Coordinates of C-alpha atoms and ligand atoms in Angstrom, one line a residue:
M179 CA 28.4 -3.1 -35.8
T180 CA 24.5 -2.6 -37.4
E181 CA 24.3 0.8 -36.1
T182 CA 23.9 3.3 -38.6
A183 CA 26.6 6.1 -39.2
Y184 CA 26.2 10.0 -37.3
R185 CA 26.1 12.0 -40.3
I186 CA 25.8 15.9 -40.4
Q187 CA 24.0 16.5 -43.5
G188 CA 25.9 19.9 -45.6
A189 CA 25.1 21.5 -48.4
T190 CA 27.9 20.0 -50.2
G191 CA 26.8 16.3 -48.9
E192 CA 27.6 13.9 -45.6
W193 CA 29.9 14.8 -43.0
E194 CA 31.4 12.1 -40.6
V195 CA 32.8 14.0 -37.1
V196 CA 36.3 12.4 -35.0
I197 CA 36.2 12.2 -31.4
G198 CA 39.2 12.0 -29.5
L199 CA 39.2 12.8 -25.3
E200 CA 41.3 13.4 -23.1
V201 CA 39.6 12.7 -19.5
H202 CA 40.9 14.0 -16.1
A203 CA 40.0 11.6 -13.9
Q204 CA 40.9 12.0 -10.2
V205 CA 42.9 9.5 -8.3
T206 CA 41.3 8.3 -5.0
S207 CA 43.6 8.8 -1.9
E208 CA 44.1 10.2 1.0
A209 CA 47.6 12.1 0.0
K210 CA 48.4 13.9 -2.8
L211 CA 51.0 13.0 -5.6
F212 CA 53.7 14.2 -3.6
S213 CA 52.6 15.6 -0.4
G214 CA 51.2 14.4 2.5
A215 CA 48.3 17.1 2.7
A216 CA 45.1 15.2 2.8
T217 CA 42.8 15.6 -0.3
A218 CA 38.6 15.4 0.9
F219 CA 36.4 17.2 -1.4
G220 CA 34.5 20.1 -0.2
A221 CA 37.2 21.3 2.9
E222 CA 37.4 24.7 4.1
P223 CA 39.9 26.4 1.5
N224 CA 43.3 26.1 2.2
T225 CA 43.1 23.6 4.8
Q226 CA 44.8 21.0 2.7
V227 CA 47.9 22.7 1.8
S228 CA 51.8 21.0 2.2
L229 CA 54.4 23.1 1.6
V230 CA 55.1 21.1 -0.8
D231 CA 51.8 22.1 -2.4
A232 CA 52.2 25.7 -1.7
A233 CA 55.8 25.7 -3.5
M234 CA 57.8 26.9 -0.6
P235 CA 61.4 27.4 -1.8
G236 CA 63.4 24.0 -1.4
M237 CA 61.1 21.6 -0.6
L238 CA 61.0 18.2 -2.4
P239 CA 58.3 16.4 -4.2
V240 CA 58.1 12.5 -2.8
P241 CA 55.8 10.3 -4.9
N242 CA 53.2 8.3 -3.2
R243 CA 53.1 4.6 -3.8
E244 CA 49.0 4.9 -3.8
C245 CA 48.4 6.9 -6.4
I246 CA 50.7 5.4 -8.9
R247 CA 49.6 2.0 -7.5
Q248 CA 45.8 3.3 -8.7
A249 CA 47.1 4.4 -11.7
V250 CA 48.2 1.3 -12.6
R251 CA 45.4 -1.0 -11.5
T252 CA 43.7 1.5 -13.8
G253 CA 46.1 1.0 -16.8
M254 CA 45.7 -2.8 -16.0
A255 CA 41.8 -2.7 -16.3
I256 CA 42.1 -1.3 -19.7
E257 CA 44.0 -4.1 -20.6
A258 CA 46.4 -1.5 -21.6
K259 CA 50.8 -1.8 -21.7
I260 CA 52.0 -1.0 -18.1
N261 CA 55.6 1.0 -18.8
K262 CA 57.9 -0.4 -15.4
W263 CA 60.3 2.4 -16.3
S264 CA 58.4 5.8 -16.6
R265 CA 59.4 9.3 -15.8
F266 CA 58.2 13.3 -14.5
D267 CA 58.3 16.0 -16.3
R268 CA 57.7 20.0 -15.6
K269 CA 55.2 21.3 -17.5
N270 CA 56.0 25.5 -17.2
Y271 CA 53.8 27.7 -17.4
F272 CA 52.7 31.0 -15.0
Y273 CA 49.6 31.3 -13.6
A274 CA 48.5 32.6 -9.9
D275 CA 46.4 28.9 -9.4
L276 CA 50.4 27.2 -9.7
P277 CA 51.9 28.5 -7.2
Q278 CA 55.1 26.3 -8.2
G279 CA 55.3 28.1 -12.1
Y280 CA 55.4 24.6 -13.4
Q281 CA 52.8 21.8 -13.3
I282 CA 54.6 17.9 -12.6
S283 CA 53.2 16.2 -15.2
Q284 CA 54.5 12.6 -17.8
L285 CA 55.2 14.0 -21.4
Y286 CA 57.7 11.4 -22.8
H287 CA 57.5 8.3 -20.6
P288 CA 54.2 8.1 -19.3
L289 CA 53.2 5.0 -16.7
V290 CA 50.3 3.4 -18.6
G291 CA 50.7 3.0 -22.8
E292 CA 47.9 1.9 -25.4
G293 CA 44.9 -0.4 -23.9
A294 CA 41.2 0.1 -25.0
I295 CA 37.6 0.2 -23.9
E296 CA 35.1 -1.7 -25.1
I297 CA 31.7 0.6 -25.5
S298 CA 28.2 -1.4 -26.2
L299 CA 25.5 0.9 -28.0
D300 CA 22.5 -0.6 -27.1
D301 CA 21.7 0.0 -23.3
K302 CA 19.0 -3.0 -24.0
N303 CA 21.4 -5.4 -25.4
P304 CA 24.9 -4.9 -24.8
D305 CA 26.2 -7.5 -27.0
A306 CA 24.0 -6.3 -30.0
V307 CA 26.4 -3.2 -30.8
T308 CA 30.2 -2.6 -29.4
K309 CA 33.1 -0.9 -30.4
R310 CA 36.6 -1.4 -29.0
I311 CA 38.1 2.5 -28.3
G312 CA 41.8 2.9 -28.5
I313 CA 43.6 4.7 -25.6
E314 CA 46.8 6.5 -26.5
R315 CA 48.0 6.3 -22.9
I316 CA 47.6 7.3 -19.2
H317 CA 49.6 9.6 -17.6
V318 CA 49.8 11.2 -13.6
E319 CA 50.2 14.8 -13.3
Q320 CA 49.3 17.3 -10.5
D321 CA 46.1 19.6 -10.4
A322 CA 46.5 23.5 -10.1
G323 CA 44.5 24.9 -7.8
K324 CA 41.4 27.2 -8.0
L325 CA 40.6 30.8 -8.6
M326 CA 37.4 32.1 -7.2
H327 CA 36.0 35.7 -8.3
D328 CA 34.1 38.3 -6.3
Q329 CA 32.7 40.9 -7.8
H330 CA 32.0 43.2 -5.3
P331 CA 34.6 45.1 -4.4
T332 CA 36.9 42.8 -7.6
R333 CA 38.7 40.8 -5.7
S334 CA 40.5 37.2 -6.4
Y335 CA 41.3 34.4 -4.2
V336 CA 43.1 31.7 -4.5
D337 CA 42.6 28.0 -2.5
L338 CA 45.3 25.7 -2.9
N339 CA 43.8 22.6 -1.7
R340 CA 43.2 20.9 -5.1
S341 CA 46.9 22.1 -6.1
G342 CA 49.0 18.3 -6.3
V343 CA 46.4 16.7 -5.9
A344 CA 46.4 13.3 -8.1
L345 CA 45.0 13.2 -11.6
M346 CA 45.1 10.4 -14.2
E347 CA 45.3 12.1 -17.6
I348 CA 43.2 9.2 -20.1
V349 CA 44.0 10.0 -23.1
S350 CA 42.2 8.6 -25.6
K351 CA 42.5 7.8 -30.0
P352 CA 40.3 9.4 -32.5
D353 CA 37.9 6.4 -32.5
M354 CA 34.3 7.8 -31.7
R355 CA 32.6 8.9 -34.4
S356 CA 29.2 9.9 -32.8
P357 CA 27.6 11.8 -29.9
A358 CA 26.1 8.5 -28.4
E359 CA 29.9 6.8 -29.2
A360 CA 31.5 9.7 -27.1
G361 CA 28.9 9.7 -24.5
A362 CA 28.8 5.5 -24.2
Y363 CA 32.8 5.7 -23.8
L364 CA 32.7 8.6 -20.9
S365 CA 30.0 6.2 -19.3
K366 CA 32.1 2.8 -19.6
L367 CA 35.5 4.6 -18.0
R368 CA 33.5 6.2 -15.4
T369 CA 32.1 2.4 -14.4
I370 CA 35.5 0.9 -15.3
L371 CA 37.4 3.6 -12.9
R372 CA 33.9 3.2 -10.0
Y373 CA 34.7 -0.9 -9.8
V374 CA 38.8 0.0 -9.7
G375 CA 38.2 2.4 -7.2
S376 CA 40.7 4.5 -8.7
C377 CA 39.1 7.2 -9.1
D378 CA 35.3 7.8 -7.3
G379 CA 33.6 8.5 -11.0
N380 CA 31.9 12.1 -9.3
M381 CA 31.9 14.8 -12.0
D382 CA 29.7 17.4 -10.5
Q383 CA 32.3 17.4 -7.9
G384 CA 35.0 17.8 -10.7
S385 CA 36.8 14.3 -9.7
M386 CA 36.5 13.6 -13.6
R387 CA 36.5 16.0 -16.3
A388 CA 36.6 15.9 -20.0
D389 CA 38.3 17.7 -23.0
V390 CA 36.6 17.0 -26.5
N391 CA 38.6 17.5 -29.4
V392 CA 36.1 17.6 -31.9
S393 CA 36.5 17.6 -35.9
V394 CA 34.7 17.0 -39.1
R395 CA 35.4 15.4 -42.9
K396 CA 33.7 13.7 -45.8
P397 CA 33.1 9.8 -45.3
G398 CA 36.9 8.5 -46.2
E399 CA 38.8 11.3 -46.4
E400 CA 41.8 12.4 -43.9
F401 CA 40.6 13.8 -40.7
G402 CA 39.9 17.5 -40.5
T403 CA 41.2 20.2 -37.7
R404 CA 40.2 19.9 -34.8
T405 CA 38.9 22.2 -31.6
E406 CA 39.5 21.4 -28.2
T407 CA 36.3 22.2 -26.0
K408 CA 37.9 22.0 -21.8
N409 CA 36.7 20.6 -18.8
V410 CA 33.4 19.4 -19.4
N411 CA 31.7 17.7 -17.0
S412 CA 29.0 15.4 -17.5
V413 CA 28.3 12.5 -20.0
R414 CA 25.6 14.7 -21.5
F415 CA 28.0 17.8 -21.5
V416 CA 30.0 15.7 -24.1
M417 CA 27.3 14.9 -25.8
A418 CA 26.0 18.3 -26.3
V419 CA 29.2 19.7 -27.5
V420 CA 30.4 16.8 -29.7
E421 CA 26.9 18.1 -31.5
H422 CA 27.1 21.5 -31.4
E423 CA 30.6 21.5 -32.8
A424 CA 31.1 19.2 -34.8
N425 CA 27.9 21.1 -36.4
R426 CA 29.5 24.2 -35.9
Q427 CA 32.4 23.7 -38.1
V428 CA 29.9 22.0 -40.8
D429 CA 28.6 25.5 -41.6
V430 CA 32.3 27.3 -40.9
L431 CA 33.5 24.9 -44.0
E432 CA 30.7 24.6 -46.0
A433 CA 30.6 28.4 -46.0
G434 CA 34.2 28.6 -47.1
G435 CA 35.9 29.1 -44.0
K436 CA 38.7 27.2 -42.5
I437 CA 38.5 25.5 -39.1
V438 CA 41.5 26.2 -36.8
Q439 CA 42.9 24.5 -34.0
E440 CA 42.3 25.9 -31.0
T441 CA 40.8 25.7 -27.5
R442 CA 37.0 26.3 -26.6
L443 CA 34.7 26.7 -23.5
Y444 CA 31.5 25.2 -23.4
D445 CA 28.7 27.6 -21.8
P446 CA 25.7 25.0 -20.6
D447 CA 23.3 27.7 -20.2
R448 CA 23.4 28.7 -24.0
N449 CA 24.1 25.1 -25.1
E450 CA 27.2 26.6 -27.3
T451 CA 31.1 26.7 -27.0
R452 CA 33.0 29.6 -27.3
S453 CA 36.6 30.4 -28.4
M454 CA 39.2 30.7 -25.1
R455 CA 42.8 30.3 -27.0
S456 CA 43.8 29.3 -30.4
K457 CA 46.7 27.4 -31.2
E458 CA 48.7 30.5 -32.3
D459 CA 49.2 31.9 -28.9
A460 CA 49.2 28.9 -26.6
H461 CA 51.9 28.1 -24.9
D462 CA 55.6 26.8 -25.4
Y463 CA 55.7 24.8 -22.1
R464 CA 59.1 24.2 -22.4
Y465 CA 59.0 20.5 -21.1
F466 CA 62.2 18.9 -19.1
P467 CA 62.5 16.4 -17.3
D468 CA 61.8 17.1 -13.7
P469 CA 65.1 17.4 -11.7
D470 CA 64.0 16.4 -7.9
L471 CA 62.5 13.0 -9.0
L472 CA 64.3 10.0 -10.4
P473 CA 62.7 8.2 -12.7
L474 CA 59.9 5.5 -11.7
E475 CA 60.7 1.9 -11.8
L476 CA 57.8 -0.5 -11.2
D477 CA 59.0 -4.2 -10.0
D478 CA 57.6 -7.6 -10.6
A479 CA 55.9 -7.9 -7.1
F480 CA 54.1 -4.7 -7.1
L481 CA 52.9 -5.3 -10.5
E482 CA 51.7 -8.4 -9.9
E483 CA 49.7 -6.8 -6.2
C484 CA 48.6 -4.3 -8.7
R485 CA 47.0 -7.6 -10.2
Q486 CA 45.5 -9.2 -8.1
S487 CA 44.1 -6.5 -6.1
L488 CA 41.2 -5.6 -9.2
P489 CA 38.0 -6.4 -8.6
E490 CA 35.9 -8.5 -11.3
L491 CA 35.5 -5.7 -14.1
P492 CA 31.9 -5.0 -15.3
D493 CA 32.1 -6.7 -18.9
A494 CA 33.1 -10.0 -17.2
K495 CA 30.2 -9.8 -14.3
R496 CA 27.7 -9.1 -17.2
Q497 CA 28.4 -11.8 -19.3
R498 CA 28.4 -13.8 -15.4
Y499 CA 25.3 -12.7 -14.8
E500 CA 24.0 -13.6 -18.1
Q501 CA 25.4 -17.1 -18.8
D502 CA 25.7 -18.7 -15.0
L503 CA 22.9 -16.7 -13.1
G504 CA 20.6 -16.7 -16.2
L505 CA 19.8 -13.2 -16.0
S506 CA 18.2 -11.2 -19.3
A507 CA 20.7 -9.0 -20.7
Y508 CA 18.9 -6.0 -19.9
N509 CA 19.0 -6.9 -16.3
A510 CA 22.5 -7.9 -16.5
A511 CA 23.7 -4.7 -18.0
T512 CA 21.1 -3.0 -15.9
L513 CA 23.3 -4.5 -12.5
T514 CA 26.6 -4.2 -13.7
A515 CA 26.5 -0.2 -14.9
D516 CA 27.4 1.0 -11.4
A517 CA 29.9 -1.4 -8.6
D518 CA 27.5 0.0 -6.1
T519 CA 24.4 -1.7 -7.6
A520 CA 25.9 -4.9 -8.2
R521 CA 27.6 -5.2 -4.4
W522 CA 24.2 -4.6 -3.5
F523 CA 22.7 -7.4 -6.1
E524 CA 25.1 -9.9 -5.0
A525 CA 24.9 -9.3 -1.2
L526 CA 20.8 -10.0 -1.7
L527 CA 22.2 -13.0 -3.8
A528 CA 24.3 -14.2 -1.1
E529 CA 21.6 -13.6 1.6
G530 CA 19.0 -15.0 -0.5
A531 CA 21.4 -18.3 -1.2
R532 CA 21.6 -19.0 1.7
I533 CA 18.0 -19.4 3.5
Q534 CA 15.7 -20.0 0.3
K535 CA 15.9 -23.6 -0.9
K536 CA 16.1 -22.6 -4.0
S537 CA 18.6 -22.9 -7.3
E538 CA 21.1 -20.2 -7.7
S539 CA 19.8 -19.0 -10.6
E540 CA 16.0 -19.0 -9.5
V541 CA 16.9 -17.1 -6.6
A542 CA 19.4 -15.0 -8.8
K543 CA 16.8 -14.1 -10.9
A544 CA 14.0 -13.3 -8.1
S545 CA 16.6 -11.0 -6.9
A546 CA 17.3 -9.5 -10.0
N547 CA 13.1 -8.5 -10.8
W548 CA 12.4 -7.2 -6.5
L549 CA 15.3 -4.9 -6.8
L550 CA 15.5 -3.5 -10.7
S551 CA 11.1 -3.0 -9.7
E552 CA 10.4 -2.8 -6.2
L553 CA 13.5 -1.6 -4.8
Y554 CA 14.2 0.7 -7.5
G555 CA 10.3 2.6 -7.6
A556 CA 10.3 2.6 -3.5
L557 CA 13.9 4.3 -3.5
N558 CA 12.7 6.6 -6.6
R559 CA 9.6 7.2 -4.5
L560 CA 11.5 8.2 -1.7
G561 CA 14.2 9.8 -3.0
K562 CA 16.4 7.8 -1.8
S563 CA 19.5 5.4 -3.6
L564 CA 20.9 2.1 -2.8
E565 CA 22.8 3.4 0.0
S566 CA 20.4 4.9 1.6
S567 CA 18.1 2.6 1.3
P568 CA 15.7 1.8 4.3
V569 CA 15.9 -1.8 4.0
G570 CA 18.8 -4.0 3.5
P571 CA 19.5 -6.3 1.0
E572 CA 19.5 -9.0 4.4
E573 CA 15.8 -7.6 4.8
G574 CA 14.9 -7.8 0.9
A575 CA 16.1 -11.7 1.2
E576 CA 14.0 -12.8 4.1
L577 CA 11.0 -10.9 1.9
L578 CA 11.6 -12.9 -1.2
A579 CA 12.5 -15.9 0.8
L580 CA 9.2 -15.4 2.2
I581 CA 7.0 -15.4 -1.5
A582 CA 9.8 -18.6 -2.6
D583 CA 8.4 -21.0 -0.2
G584 CA 5.1 -20.1 -0.5
T585 CA 4.3 -18.0 2.7
I586 CA 2.9 -15.0 0.5
S587 CA 1.7 -14.0 -2.6
G588 CA 3.6 -11.7 -4.6
T589 CA 1.3 -9.6 -3.9
I590 CA 0.9 -9.6 -0.2
A591 CA 5.1 -9.0 -0.9
K592 CA 4.0 -5.9 -1.9
Q593 CA 2.1 -5.0 0.9
V594 CA 4.5 -6.2 3.3
F595 CA 7.1 -4.7 1.5
E596 CA 5.1 -1.3 2.2
I597 CA 4.8 -1.5 5.8
M598 CA 8.8 -2.4 6.0
L599 CA 9.4 0.9 4.3
E600 CA 7.1 2.6 6.6
T601 CA 8.1 1.3 10.1
G602 CA 11.4 -0.3 9.7
D603 CA 10.3 -3.8 10.9
R604 CA 10.9 -7.4 9.2
A605 CA 9.3 -9.1 6.5
P606 CA 8.8 -12.7 8.8
K607 CA 7.2 -10.2 11.8
I608 CA 5.0 -8.2 9.5
V609 CA 3.5 -11.3 7.9
E610 CA 2.9 -13.0 11.4
E611 CA 2.0 -9.9 13.4
K612 CA -0.8 -9.1 10.6
G613 CA -1.4 -12.4 9.9
L614 CA -1.3 -12.2 5.7
K615 CA 0.3 -15.7 5.8
Q616 CA -0.8 -17.5 2.3
T617 CA -3.3 -20.1 3.0
S618 CA -3.6 -23.5 1.2
D619 CA -6.5 -24.5 3.7
T620 CA -8.7 -26.1 1.1
G621 CA -12.0 -25.8 3.0
A622 CA -12.1 -21.8 3.1
I623 CA -10.5 -21.7 -0.9
E624 CA -13.4 -23.8 -1.4
A625 CA -16.0 -21.9 0.6
A626 CA -14.6 -18.7 -1.3
V627 CA -14.6 -20.0 -4.6
A628 CA -18.2 -21.9 -4.4
K629 CA -19.7 -18.6 -3.3
V630 CA -18.1 -16.3 -6.1
L631 CA -19.3 -18.9 -8.8
A632 CA -23.0 -18.7 -7.1
D633 CA -22.9 -15.2 -7.5
N634 CA -21.7 -14.8 -11.2
G635 CA -23.8 -17.3 -12.1
D636 CA -24.2 -15.2 -15.7
K637 CA -20.3 -15.8 -16.5
V638 CA -20.3 -18.8 -15.2
E639 CA -22.8 -19.5 -17.9
Q640 CA -20.8 -17.3 -20.3
Y641 CA -17.3 -19.3 -19.5
K642 CA -19.3 -22.3 -20.2
A643 CA -20.4 -21.2 -23.6
G644 CA -16.8 -21.2 -24.3
K645 CA -15.8 -17.9 -22.9
E646 CA -12.9 -19.2 -21.4
A647 CA -11.1 -15.7 -20.2
L648 CA -13.1 -15.0 -17.6
F649 CA -11.5 -17.6 -15.7
G650 CA -8.9 -14.9 -14.6
F651 CA -12.3 -13.1 -13.6
F652 CA -13.0 -16.2 -11.1
V653 CA -9.1 -16.8 -9.6
G654 CA -9.5 -12.8 -9.3
Q655 CA -12.6 -12.6 -7.2
T656 CA -11.4 -15.8 -5.0
M657 CA -8.3 -14.1 -4.0
K658 CA -9.9 -10.8 -3.5
A659 CA -12.7 -12.5 -0.9
M660 CA -9.4 -14.3 0.5
Q661 CA -7.7 -11.2 1.0
G662 CA -4.5 -12.0 -1.1
K663 CA -3.6 -14.7 1.5
A664 CA -5.0 -18.1 -0.5
N665 CA -2.2 -19.9 -2.3
P666 CA -3.0 -19.9 -6.5
Q667 CA -2.2 -22.6 -7.3
V668 CA -4.6 -24.1 -5.0
V669 CA -7.4 -21.5 -6.1
N670 CA -6.1 -22.2 -9.7
E671 CA -7.2 -26.3 -9.0
L672 CA -10.4 -26.2 -7.1
I673 CA -11.8 -23.5 -9.5
K674 CA -11.4 -26.0 -12.3
K675 CA -12.6 -28.3 -10.3
A676 CA -15.7 -26.7 -9.2
L677 CA -16.3 -25.1 -12.9
G678 CA -16.4 -29.3 -14.2
Ligands
LIG1395 P1 48.3 16.6 -28.6 O1 49.8 16.0 -28.3 O2 48.2 18.2 -29.7 O3 47.3 17.3 -27.3 P2 47.3 14.3 -29.0 O4 47.7 13.7 -30.4 O5 47.3 14.2 -28.2 O6 47.3 16.3 -29.5 O7 45.8 14.3 -29.3 C1 44.9 14.6 -28.1 C2 43.6 14.2 -28.4 O8 42.8 14.7 -29.6 C3 43.3 12.7 -28.2 O9 42.2 12.5 -27.5 C4 43.0 12.5 -29.6 O10 42.4 11.4 -30.1 C5 42.1 13.7 -30.5 N1 42.4 14.3 -31.2 C6 43.9 14.0 -31.9 N2 43.3 14.5 -33.3 C7 42.1 14.4 -33.5 C8 41.3 15.2 -34.8 N3 41.4 15.2 -35.7 N4 39.9 14.9 -34.7 C9 39.4 14.9 -33.3 N5 41.0 14.6 -32.1 C10 41.2 14.2 -32.4
LIG1396 MG1 46.7 17.1 -25.6

C-alpha cells in the first residue's frame, strides 16, 4: 500500500475511521426462499404472495435449492469457507410488514464462513494500490414486506411481494479505513455478484443495500464505539455516510461527548444521518432454531456443481486481458469492471478473430480501443447502453475488419460508423455503396501530391529549409484532396519521394 492514509484532523490530533459493511443482496431466483411465489421487480402489490409468505397458519417453509446454490457460489467467488452443515434460526420481532412475527435467518451456523475481497484504490492502474478486505460470513435470510403510507387520508398499506424473498447478508470485517475503501469494496462486491449471477446488484431497485458501521479512533488505539447507518442504497451514498458520520463522531468526541451505539438513517437530500434508535431500546430477538426446518446439509456433488458453474471472475479476467491479450492496465480494468461489458468485448473479439487476418492481441487492442472510445462515445451521445446498442458485436467486428485489411482508413471508419448508427446498415455495404474504399492507386495519389506541393510552394521552401513538422501538413492536405480515401502509408511514401 502506497496510498496516503485517510485522516480527520481534530483539535486534539488526527483521527482514523474504521468501517464495516453489512450488505443485503437479493438472490437472483425465480422463486422465494421458502415458497414458490415469483420475485419479479415492479409487480402489482400483493400479486406475488403465497400462503407461506402471508404466514397463514399451518404453512410449512421448504428451502429453495436454487437460492442456497447461489449463496454457495457467491461464497466460493470470495474464496470463503463453505459450511456443509448450517441451520436456520428464527429472529422474532413484531412489525406490520412481517406477518410471521419472525424472520427466518441464520445466526449461529451461517452457510458461508470467512472469505475476502481484494479492492483496488487506483482505477487507472488496478494493481498499483490494493487491499484485502476480510468477510466475516454470508448468511441466508428472508426479506420482509414493504409498508406504504398515505397522507390524505392517513392510511398505511402493506405490500407482501418482497415478503420471503431470499437475501444474502454479506458481513465484512471492520477492515476499511476511508470512504474510498468503503466505496471500492461495495463496487467490487457488486461486480463479483453480477459476474456470479447471484444478485443483479441493482441498488436503485433495492436489490442491494448496505448497513454502514462507522467508528473513529486515534491511530493505534482500540476500536471506538460504532454507529450503524441502515439501508444505504448507492456507492456514492455509502461514501457520503462514512465521511459525514466520521466527522460527526470526531466533533462529538472532541467536545467531550460520547458515541452511543445506535442505528441511524441517512437523508440523501440533506446529506446527514439521524438517530433512529439506540442500543438500549434495541430488540431482544429471542433467536432459536426454526423447528419447521431441518439443518441444511450439502453433499460433495452439490458443491462440485456449484464450483464448476462459476464463471471466470473479474480479477482473473482482468489479468488475462493484460497478460494474454496485451491490453493496457486501464483498458483491461475498464472492460472487466462489469460482466456485461466484458461479455460484449469478448463477443467482439471472437467475431474479429474469426474474420480478421491478424494476431489475437492485435485484434484485441483494436477492439478494446474502438469499444471504449468510438462505441462508448456514441452510446453516451445517444443516451443508450451496450445492452440497447444499435450496433452489435458482429457489426462492430465487420467495421474493424475493414480497417485491419486496409479497405478503409480510421478516419473513414468514423464516418462509416456514424452511418451505421443512423441507418442500421452494415459497414461493408456502406463502404461499397458510398465508394469509400481506400485507394492505393499510385497514379491518383501522385497527382494529388503534386498539386498540393505546387499550391504550397512557400511551405515546400520552409520544409526544405528544415521545418520538418510541415510534413504532416502535406499529408493532411493530400488526404483531404483524396477525400480521406488514400492509403496513408502510400501517401507518406509518395510525399517523401516528391520532396526528394
Ligand atoms: P453485531 O453482531 O452486533 O451486529 P458484528 O460483530 O456482527 O456486530 O458487526 C457488525 C458489523 O459491524 C460488521 O460489518 C463489522 O465489521 C462492523 N464493526 C464491528 N465493530 C466495528 C467498529 N468498532 N467500527 C466499525 N465497524 C465495526
Ligand atoms: Mg449485525
